[in-house]
Tab-separated table of C-alpha atoms in Angstrom:
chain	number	residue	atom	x	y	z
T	221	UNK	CA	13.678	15.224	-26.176
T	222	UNK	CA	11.205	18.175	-25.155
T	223	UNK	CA	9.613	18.008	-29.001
T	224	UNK	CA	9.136	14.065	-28.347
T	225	UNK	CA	7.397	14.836	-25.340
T	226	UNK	CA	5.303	17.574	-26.693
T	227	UNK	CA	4.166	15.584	-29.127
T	228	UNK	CA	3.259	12.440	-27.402
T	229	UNK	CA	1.678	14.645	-24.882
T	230	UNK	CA	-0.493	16.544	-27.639
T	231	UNK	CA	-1.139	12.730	-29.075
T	232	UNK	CA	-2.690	11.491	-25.771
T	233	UNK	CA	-5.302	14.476	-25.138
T	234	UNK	CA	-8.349	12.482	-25.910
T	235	UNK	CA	-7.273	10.018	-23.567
T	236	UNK	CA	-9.354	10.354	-20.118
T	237	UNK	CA	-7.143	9.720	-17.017
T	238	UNK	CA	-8.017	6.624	-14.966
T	239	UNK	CA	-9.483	8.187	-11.351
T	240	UNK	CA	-6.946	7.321	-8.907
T	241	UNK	CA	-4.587	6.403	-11.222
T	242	UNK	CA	-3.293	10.224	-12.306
T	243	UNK	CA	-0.206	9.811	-11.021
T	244	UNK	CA	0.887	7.440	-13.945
T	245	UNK	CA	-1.035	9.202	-16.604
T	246	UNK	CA	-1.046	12.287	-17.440
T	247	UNK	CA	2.838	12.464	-15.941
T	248	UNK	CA	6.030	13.639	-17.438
T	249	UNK	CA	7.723	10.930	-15.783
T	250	UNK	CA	5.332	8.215	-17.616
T	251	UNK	CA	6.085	9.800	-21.253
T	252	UNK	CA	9.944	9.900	-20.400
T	253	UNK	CA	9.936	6.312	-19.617
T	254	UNK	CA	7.582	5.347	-22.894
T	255	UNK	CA	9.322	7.226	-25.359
T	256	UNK	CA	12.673	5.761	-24.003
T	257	UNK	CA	11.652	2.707	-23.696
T	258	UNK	CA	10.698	2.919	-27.742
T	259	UNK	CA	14.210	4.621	-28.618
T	260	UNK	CA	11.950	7.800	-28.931
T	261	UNK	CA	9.756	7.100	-31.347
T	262	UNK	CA	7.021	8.883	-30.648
T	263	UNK	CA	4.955	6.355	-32.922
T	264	UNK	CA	5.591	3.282	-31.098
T	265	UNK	CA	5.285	4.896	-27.851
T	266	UNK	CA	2.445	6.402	-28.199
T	267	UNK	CA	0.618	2.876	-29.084
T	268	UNK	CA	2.754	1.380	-25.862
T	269	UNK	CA	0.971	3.952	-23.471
T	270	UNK	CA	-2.655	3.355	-24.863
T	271	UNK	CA	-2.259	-0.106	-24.458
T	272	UNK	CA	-1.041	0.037	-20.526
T	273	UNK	CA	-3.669	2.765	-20.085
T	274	UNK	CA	-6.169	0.424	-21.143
T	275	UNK	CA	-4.364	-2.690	-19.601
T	276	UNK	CA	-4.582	-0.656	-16.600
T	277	UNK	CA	-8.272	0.785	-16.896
T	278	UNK	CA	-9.696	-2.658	-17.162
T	279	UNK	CA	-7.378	-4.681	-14.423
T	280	UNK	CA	-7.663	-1.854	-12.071
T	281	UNK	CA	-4.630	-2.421	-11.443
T	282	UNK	CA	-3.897	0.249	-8.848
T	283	UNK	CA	-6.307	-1.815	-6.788
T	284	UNK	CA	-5.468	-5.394	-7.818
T	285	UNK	CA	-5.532	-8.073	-5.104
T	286	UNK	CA	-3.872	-11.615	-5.194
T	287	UNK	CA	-6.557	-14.015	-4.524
T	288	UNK	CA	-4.550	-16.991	-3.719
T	289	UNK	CA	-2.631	-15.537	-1.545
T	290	UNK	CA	-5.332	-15.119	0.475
T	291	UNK	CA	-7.102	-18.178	-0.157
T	292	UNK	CA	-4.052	-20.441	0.270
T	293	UNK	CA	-1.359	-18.354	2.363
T	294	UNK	CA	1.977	-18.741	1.108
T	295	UNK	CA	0.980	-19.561	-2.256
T	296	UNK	CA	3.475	-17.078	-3.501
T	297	UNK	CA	6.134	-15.856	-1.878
T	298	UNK	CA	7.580	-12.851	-3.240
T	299	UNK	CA	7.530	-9.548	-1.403
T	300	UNK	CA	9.038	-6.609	-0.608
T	301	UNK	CA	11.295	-6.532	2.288
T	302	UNK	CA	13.234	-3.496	2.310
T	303	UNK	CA	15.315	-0.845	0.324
T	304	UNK	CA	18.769	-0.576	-1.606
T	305	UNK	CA	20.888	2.024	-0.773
T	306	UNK	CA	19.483	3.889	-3.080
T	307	UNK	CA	16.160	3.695	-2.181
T	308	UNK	CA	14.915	1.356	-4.348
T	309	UNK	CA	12.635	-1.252	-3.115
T	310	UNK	CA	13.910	-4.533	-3.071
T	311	UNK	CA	11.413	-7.389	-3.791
T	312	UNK	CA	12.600	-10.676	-2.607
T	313	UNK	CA	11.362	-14.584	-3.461
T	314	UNK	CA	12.284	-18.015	-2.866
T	315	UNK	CA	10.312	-21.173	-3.853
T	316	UNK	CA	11.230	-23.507	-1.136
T	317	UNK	CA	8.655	-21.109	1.108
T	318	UNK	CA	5.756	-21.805	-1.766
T	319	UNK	CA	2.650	-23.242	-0.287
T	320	UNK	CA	2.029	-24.806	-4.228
T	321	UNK	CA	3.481	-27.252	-6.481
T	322	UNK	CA	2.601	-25.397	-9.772
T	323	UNK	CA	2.158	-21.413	-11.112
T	324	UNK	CA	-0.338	-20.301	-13.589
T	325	UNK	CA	0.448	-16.858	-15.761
T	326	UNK	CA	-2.724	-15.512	-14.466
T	327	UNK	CA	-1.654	-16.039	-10.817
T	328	UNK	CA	1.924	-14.692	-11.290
T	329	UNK	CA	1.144	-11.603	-13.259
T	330	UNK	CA	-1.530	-10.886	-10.640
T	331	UNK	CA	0.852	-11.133	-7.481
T	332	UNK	CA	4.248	-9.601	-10.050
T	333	UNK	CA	1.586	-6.265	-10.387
T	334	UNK	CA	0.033	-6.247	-7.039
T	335	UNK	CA	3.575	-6.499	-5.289
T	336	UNK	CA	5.415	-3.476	-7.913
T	337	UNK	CA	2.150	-1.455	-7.257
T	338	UNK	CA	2.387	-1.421	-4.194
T	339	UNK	CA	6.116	-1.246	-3.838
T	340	UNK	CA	5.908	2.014	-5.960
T	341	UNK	CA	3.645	3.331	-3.091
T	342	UNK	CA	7.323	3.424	-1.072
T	343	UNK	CA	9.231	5.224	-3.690
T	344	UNK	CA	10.532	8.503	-2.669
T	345	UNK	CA	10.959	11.381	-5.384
T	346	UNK	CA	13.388	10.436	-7.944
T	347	UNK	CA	13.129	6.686	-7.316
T	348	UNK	CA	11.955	4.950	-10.693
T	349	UNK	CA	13.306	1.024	-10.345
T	350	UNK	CA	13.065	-2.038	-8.237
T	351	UNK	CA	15.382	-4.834	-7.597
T	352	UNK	CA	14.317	-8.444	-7.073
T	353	UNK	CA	16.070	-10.366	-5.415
T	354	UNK	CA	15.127	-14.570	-6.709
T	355	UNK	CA	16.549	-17.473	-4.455
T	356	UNK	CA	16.159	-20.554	-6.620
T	357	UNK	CA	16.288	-22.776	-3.644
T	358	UNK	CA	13.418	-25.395	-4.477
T	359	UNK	CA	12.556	-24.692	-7.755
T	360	UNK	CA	11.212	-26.781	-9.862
T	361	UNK	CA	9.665	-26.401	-13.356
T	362	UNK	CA	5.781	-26.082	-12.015
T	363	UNK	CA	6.724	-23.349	-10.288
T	364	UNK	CA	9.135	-21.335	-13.239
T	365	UNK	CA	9.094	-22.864	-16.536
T	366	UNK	CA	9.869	-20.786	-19.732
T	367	UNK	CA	6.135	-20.390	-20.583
T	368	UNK	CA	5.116	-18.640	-17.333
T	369	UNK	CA	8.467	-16.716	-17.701
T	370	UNK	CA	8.420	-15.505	-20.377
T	371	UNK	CA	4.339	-14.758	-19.751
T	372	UNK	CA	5.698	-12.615	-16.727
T	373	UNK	CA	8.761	-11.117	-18.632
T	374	UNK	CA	6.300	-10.176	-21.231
T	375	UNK	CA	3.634	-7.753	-19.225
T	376	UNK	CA	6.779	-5.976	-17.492
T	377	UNK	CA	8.179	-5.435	-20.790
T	378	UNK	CA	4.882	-4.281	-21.985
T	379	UNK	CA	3.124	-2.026	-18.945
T	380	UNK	CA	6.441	-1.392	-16.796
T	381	UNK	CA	9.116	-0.093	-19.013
T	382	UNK	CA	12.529	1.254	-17.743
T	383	UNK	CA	11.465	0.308	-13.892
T	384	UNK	CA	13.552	-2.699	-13.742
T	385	UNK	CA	16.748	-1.572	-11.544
T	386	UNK	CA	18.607	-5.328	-11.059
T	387	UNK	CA	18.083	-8.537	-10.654
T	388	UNK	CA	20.049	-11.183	-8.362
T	389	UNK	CA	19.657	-14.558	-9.362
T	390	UNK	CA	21.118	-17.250	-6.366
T	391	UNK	CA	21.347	-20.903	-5.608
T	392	UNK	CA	20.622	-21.474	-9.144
T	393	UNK	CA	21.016	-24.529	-10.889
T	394	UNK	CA	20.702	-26.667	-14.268
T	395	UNK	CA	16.965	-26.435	-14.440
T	396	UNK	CA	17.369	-22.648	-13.893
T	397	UNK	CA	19.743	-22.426	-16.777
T	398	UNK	CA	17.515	-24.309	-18.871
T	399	UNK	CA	14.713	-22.109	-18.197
T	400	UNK	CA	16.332	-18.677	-18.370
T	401	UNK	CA	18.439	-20.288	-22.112
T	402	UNK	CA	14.770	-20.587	-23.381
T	403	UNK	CA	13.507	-16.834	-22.216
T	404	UNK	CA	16.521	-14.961	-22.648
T	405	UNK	CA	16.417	-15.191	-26.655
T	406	UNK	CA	13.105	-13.319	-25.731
T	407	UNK	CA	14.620	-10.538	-23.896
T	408	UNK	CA	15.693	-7.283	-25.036
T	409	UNK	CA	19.447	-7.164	-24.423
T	410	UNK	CA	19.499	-4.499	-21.993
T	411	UNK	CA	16.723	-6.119	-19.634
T	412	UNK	CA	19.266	-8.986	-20.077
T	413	UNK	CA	22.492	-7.154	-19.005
T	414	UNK	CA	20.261	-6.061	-15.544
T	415	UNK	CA	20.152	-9.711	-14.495
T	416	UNK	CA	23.115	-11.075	-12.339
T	417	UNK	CA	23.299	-14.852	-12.168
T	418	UNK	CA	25.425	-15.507	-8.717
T	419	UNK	CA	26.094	-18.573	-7.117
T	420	UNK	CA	28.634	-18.652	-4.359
T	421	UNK	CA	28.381	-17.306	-1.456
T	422	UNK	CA	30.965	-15.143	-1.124
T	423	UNK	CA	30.146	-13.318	-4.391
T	424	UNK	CA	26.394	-12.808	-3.163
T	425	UNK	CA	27.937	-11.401	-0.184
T	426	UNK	CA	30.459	-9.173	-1.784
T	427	UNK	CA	27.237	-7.986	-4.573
T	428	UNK	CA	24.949	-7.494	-1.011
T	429	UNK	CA	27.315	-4.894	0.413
T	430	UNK	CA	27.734	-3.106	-2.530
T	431	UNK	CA	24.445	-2.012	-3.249
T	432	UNK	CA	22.458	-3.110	-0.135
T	433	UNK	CA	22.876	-1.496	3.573
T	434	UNK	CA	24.042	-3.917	6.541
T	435	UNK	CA	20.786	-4.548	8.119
T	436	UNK	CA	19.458	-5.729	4.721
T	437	UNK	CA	22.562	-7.701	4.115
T	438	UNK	CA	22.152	-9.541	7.433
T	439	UNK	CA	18.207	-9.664	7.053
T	440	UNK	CA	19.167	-11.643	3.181
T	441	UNK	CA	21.962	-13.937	4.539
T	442	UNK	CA	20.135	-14.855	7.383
T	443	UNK	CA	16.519	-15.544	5.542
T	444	UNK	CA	18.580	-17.467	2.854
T	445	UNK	CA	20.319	-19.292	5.132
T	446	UNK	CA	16.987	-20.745	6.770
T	447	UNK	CA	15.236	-21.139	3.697
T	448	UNK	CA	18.240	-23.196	2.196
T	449	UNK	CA	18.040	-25.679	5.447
T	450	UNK	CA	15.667	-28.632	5.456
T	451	UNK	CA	13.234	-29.268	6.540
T	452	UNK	CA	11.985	-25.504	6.649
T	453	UNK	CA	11.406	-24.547	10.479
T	454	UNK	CA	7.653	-23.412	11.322
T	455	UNK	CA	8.272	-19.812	11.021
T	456	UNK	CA	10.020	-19.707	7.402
T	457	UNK	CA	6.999	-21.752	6.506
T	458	UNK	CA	4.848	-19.039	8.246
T	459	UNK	CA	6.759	-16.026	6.374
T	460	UNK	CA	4.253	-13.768	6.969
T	461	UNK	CA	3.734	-13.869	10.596
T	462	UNK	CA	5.577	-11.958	13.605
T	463	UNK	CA	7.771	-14.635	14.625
T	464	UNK	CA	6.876	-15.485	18.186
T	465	UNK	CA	10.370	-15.281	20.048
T	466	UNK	CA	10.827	-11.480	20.324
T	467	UNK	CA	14.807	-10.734	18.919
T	468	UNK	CA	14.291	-13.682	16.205
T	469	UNK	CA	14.691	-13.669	12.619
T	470	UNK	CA	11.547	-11.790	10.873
T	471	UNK	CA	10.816	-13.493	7.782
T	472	UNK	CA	8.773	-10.694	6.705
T	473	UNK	CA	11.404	-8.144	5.747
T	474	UNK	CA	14.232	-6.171	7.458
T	475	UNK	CA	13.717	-4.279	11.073
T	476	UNK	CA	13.240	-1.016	9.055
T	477	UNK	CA	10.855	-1.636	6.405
T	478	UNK	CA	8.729	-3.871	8.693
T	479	UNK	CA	8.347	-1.346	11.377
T	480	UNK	CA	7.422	1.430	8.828
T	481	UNK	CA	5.169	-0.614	6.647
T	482	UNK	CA	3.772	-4.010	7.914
T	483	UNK	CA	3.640	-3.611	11.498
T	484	UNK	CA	1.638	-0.335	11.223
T	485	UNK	CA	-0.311	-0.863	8.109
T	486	UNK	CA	-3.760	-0.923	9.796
T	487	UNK	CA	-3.378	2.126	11.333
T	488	UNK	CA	-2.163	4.069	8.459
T	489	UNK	CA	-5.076	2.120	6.128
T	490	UNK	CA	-7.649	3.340	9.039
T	491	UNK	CA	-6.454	7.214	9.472
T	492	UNK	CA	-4.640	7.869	6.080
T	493	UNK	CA	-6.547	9.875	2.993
T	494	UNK	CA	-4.669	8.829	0.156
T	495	UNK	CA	-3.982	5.623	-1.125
T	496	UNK	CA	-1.192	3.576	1.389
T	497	UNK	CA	1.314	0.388	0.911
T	498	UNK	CA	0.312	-2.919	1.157
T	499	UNK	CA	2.450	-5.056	2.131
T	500	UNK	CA	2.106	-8.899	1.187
T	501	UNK	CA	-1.606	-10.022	1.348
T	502	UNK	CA	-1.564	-13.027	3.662
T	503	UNK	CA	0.786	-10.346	6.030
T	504	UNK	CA	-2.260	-8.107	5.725
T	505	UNK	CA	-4.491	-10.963	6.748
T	506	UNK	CA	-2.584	-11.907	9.719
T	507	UNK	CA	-2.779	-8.446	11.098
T	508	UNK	CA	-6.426	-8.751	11.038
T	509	UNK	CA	-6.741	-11.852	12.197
T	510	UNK	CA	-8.249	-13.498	9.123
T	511	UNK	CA	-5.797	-15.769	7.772
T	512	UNK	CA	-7.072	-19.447	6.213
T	513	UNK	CA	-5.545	-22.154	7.634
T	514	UNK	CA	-2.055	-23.502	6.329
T	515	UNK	CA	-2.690	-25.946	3.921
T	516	UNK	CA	0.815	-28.215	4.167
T	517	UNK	CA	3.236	-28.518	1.378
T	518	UNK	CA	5.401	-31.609	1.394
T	519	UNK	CA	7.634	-30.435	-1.355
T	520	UNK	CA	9.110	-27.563	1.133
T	521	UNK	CA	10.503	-30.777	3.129
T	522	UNK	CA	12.104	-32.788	0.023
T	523	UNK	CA	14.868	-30.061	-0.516
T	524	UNK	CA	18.108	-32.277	-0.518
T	525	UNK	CA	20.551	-31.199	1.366
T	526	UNK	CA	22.758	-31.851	-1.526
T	527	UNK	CA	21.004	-29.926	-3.803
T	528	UNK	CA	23.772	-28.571	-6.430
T	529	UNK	CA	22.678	-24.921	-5.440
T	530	UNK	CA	23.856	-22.600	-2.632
T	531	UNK	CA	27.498	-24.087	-3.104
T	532	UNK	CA	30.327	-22.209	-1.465
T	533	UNK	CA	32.393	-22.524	-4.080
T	534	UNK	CA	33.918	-19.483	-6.330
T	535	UNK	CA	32.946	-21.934	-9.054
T	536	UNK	CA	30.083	-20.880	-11.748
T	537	UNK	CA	27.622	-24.012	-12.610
T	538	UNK	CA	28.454	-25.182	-16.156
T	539	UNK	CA	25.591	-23.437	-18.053
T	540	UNK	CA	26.270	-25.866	-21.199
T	541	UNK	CA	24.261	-28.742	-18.767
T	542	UNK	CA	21.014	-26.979	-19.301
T	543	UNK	CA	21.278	-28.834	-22.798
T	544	UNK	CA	20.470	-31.742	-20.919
T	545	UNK	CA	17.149	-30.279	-19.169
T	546	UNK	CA	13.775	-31.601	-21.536
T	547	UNK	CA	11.124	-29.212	-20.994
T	548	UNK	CA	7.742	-30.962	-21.899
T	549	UNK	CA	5.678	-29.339	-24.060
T	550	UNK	CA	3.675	-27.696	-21.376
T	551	UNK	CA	6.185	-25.835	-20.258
T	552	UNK	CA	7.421	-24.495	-23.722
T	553	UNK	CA	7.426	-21.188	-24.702
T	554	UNK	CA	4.264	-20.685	-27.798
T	555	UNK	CA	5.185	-20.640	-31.130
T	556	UNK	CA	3.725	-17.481	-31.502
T	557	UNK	CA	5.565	-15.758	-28.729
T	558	UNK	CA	7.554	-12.659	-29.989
T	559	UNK	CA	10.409	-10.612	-28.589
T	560	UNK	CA	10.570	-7.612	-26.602
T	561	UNK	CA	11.144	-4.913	-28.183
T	562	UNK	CA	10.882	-2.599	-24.981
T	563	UNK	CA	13.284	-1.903	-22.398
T	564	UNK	CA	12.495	-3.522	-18.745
């Protein structure tokens, strides 16, 4: 292990550090993960690393800012809102909040890599993972199709090995299944193993409490719970907003993490000297008062209320249905797509 290091270490000297960015490169922690993520060969690795350092040097991506999030707020809606027990930040979406019918690649990976940057701005010493947290509630292929999956899949794979903790999958159905059959033959088998498909509610519940503290439990059930009803009340539409009855549900993230991280942002931003979290960028714009107006999204109101998801039943949806999904050709996966080889 220390000769692998060594020796990707005395590989990368030519390469100049990206200012601001030193704490990913040069970092023993950032070679671990590389080499590991390659089975520890020191070949392969060290082409992995110069192509994140460069993937990194021209994005910026320390700095990286979700446009449409800004322009249209609620375009996307994933975000952190909170910890594991562990300390790991949790990173929670659900479609039904979307303020869009359709994602793009280029919009997803740019939110995906603002979001973990950011979230890795939380991370205590000896934290190295996330954990997202999907609620399928509303989705529809526009929105997740095995192209922009597997796009997404792809550049985590690629620039963020070995930081993907878990992955709870809920209120999933057919179309799901049909989406994560075509980008799961993609996957390398241990990224696989990390997601956990769950679909009633007492075994979300029972996963919650194992790895998640009670006041994110109750924050979870209670923002799934809303976002599950139809039509979507004001302030689930409105996610990132204070809600405006003091003691109500805060769609922007449990009582701890918001207190520490949104509520206060400005003033850390304003008195800090190093680089602080941001939270989600329409929250950001609220705070300052310079949110665009809502544009309305009819889709969040045509969630049936007998939707097959969110059941209460022990029962598993029968995964063989996804047969019966067609994906047009739009939302295919390229012919010239490829399989991770690297460790999520």
């Amino acid at each position: 292990m220390e000769k692998s290091m060594q020796s990707l270490k005395d590989r990368m000297k030519d390469v100049q550090p990206i200012e601001g960015d030193e704490d990913f490169f040069p970092n023993d922690s950032t070679i671990v993960r590389y080499l590991k993520s390659r089975d520890w060969n020191v070949d392969e690795a060290e082409k992995m690393l110069r192509n994140t350092i460069e993937f990194r040097r021209r994005t910026n991506v320390i700095d990286i800012d979700c446009r449409w999030c800004h322009e249209r707020p609620g375009f996307h809606t994933m975000r952190q809102v909170g910890f594991d027990e562990s300390g790991r930040p949790v990173i929670y979406s659900n479609f039904r909040q979307a303020a869009t019918h359709r994602y793009s690649a280029e919009d997803s990976i740019t939110h995906v890599s603002y979001i973990i940057e950011n979230a890795k701005l939380t991370m205590k010493p000896g934290i190295s993972t996330w954990v997202f947290v999907v609620d399928c509630s509303g989705m529809s292929l526009p929105l997740c199709n095995p192209k922009l999956g597997y796009g997404v899949t792809q550049t985590l794979a690629d620039h963020y090995p070995e930081r993907l903790g878990m992955v709870i999958c809920l209120n999933h159905n057919t179309v799901f299944h049909a989406v994560w059959k075509a980008i799961k033959v993609f996957v390398h088998r241990n990224t696989a193993s990390k997601v956990n498909l769950v679909r009633s509610m007492s075994k979300v519940k029972e996963l919650f409490h194992e790895y998640f503290s009670d006041e994110l439990t109750n924050w979870l059930l209670d923002e799934i719970k809303l976002n599950k009803k139809g039509p979507l009340c004001d302030s689930q539409q409105r996610f990132w907003e204070r809600p405006a009855k003091k003691g109500s549900h805060d769609p922007r993230g449990c009582p701890s993490y918001v207190a520490e991280y949104v509520d206060n942002y400005l003033e850390k931003k304003e008195t800090s000297n190093q680089r602080v979290h941001r939270p989600f960028p329409t929250m950001i714009d609220s705070l300052s008062g310079k949110c665009c107006k809502v544009q309305s999204n009819s889709s969040r109101d045509e969630a049936s209320l007998s939707d097959v998801s969110g059941t209460s039943s022990d029962c598993e949806l029968d995964s063989d249905k996804a047969d019966d999904i067609e994906i047009p050709d739009e939302f295919k996966i390229d012919n010239s797509a490829v399989k991770q080889i690297s460790v999520s």
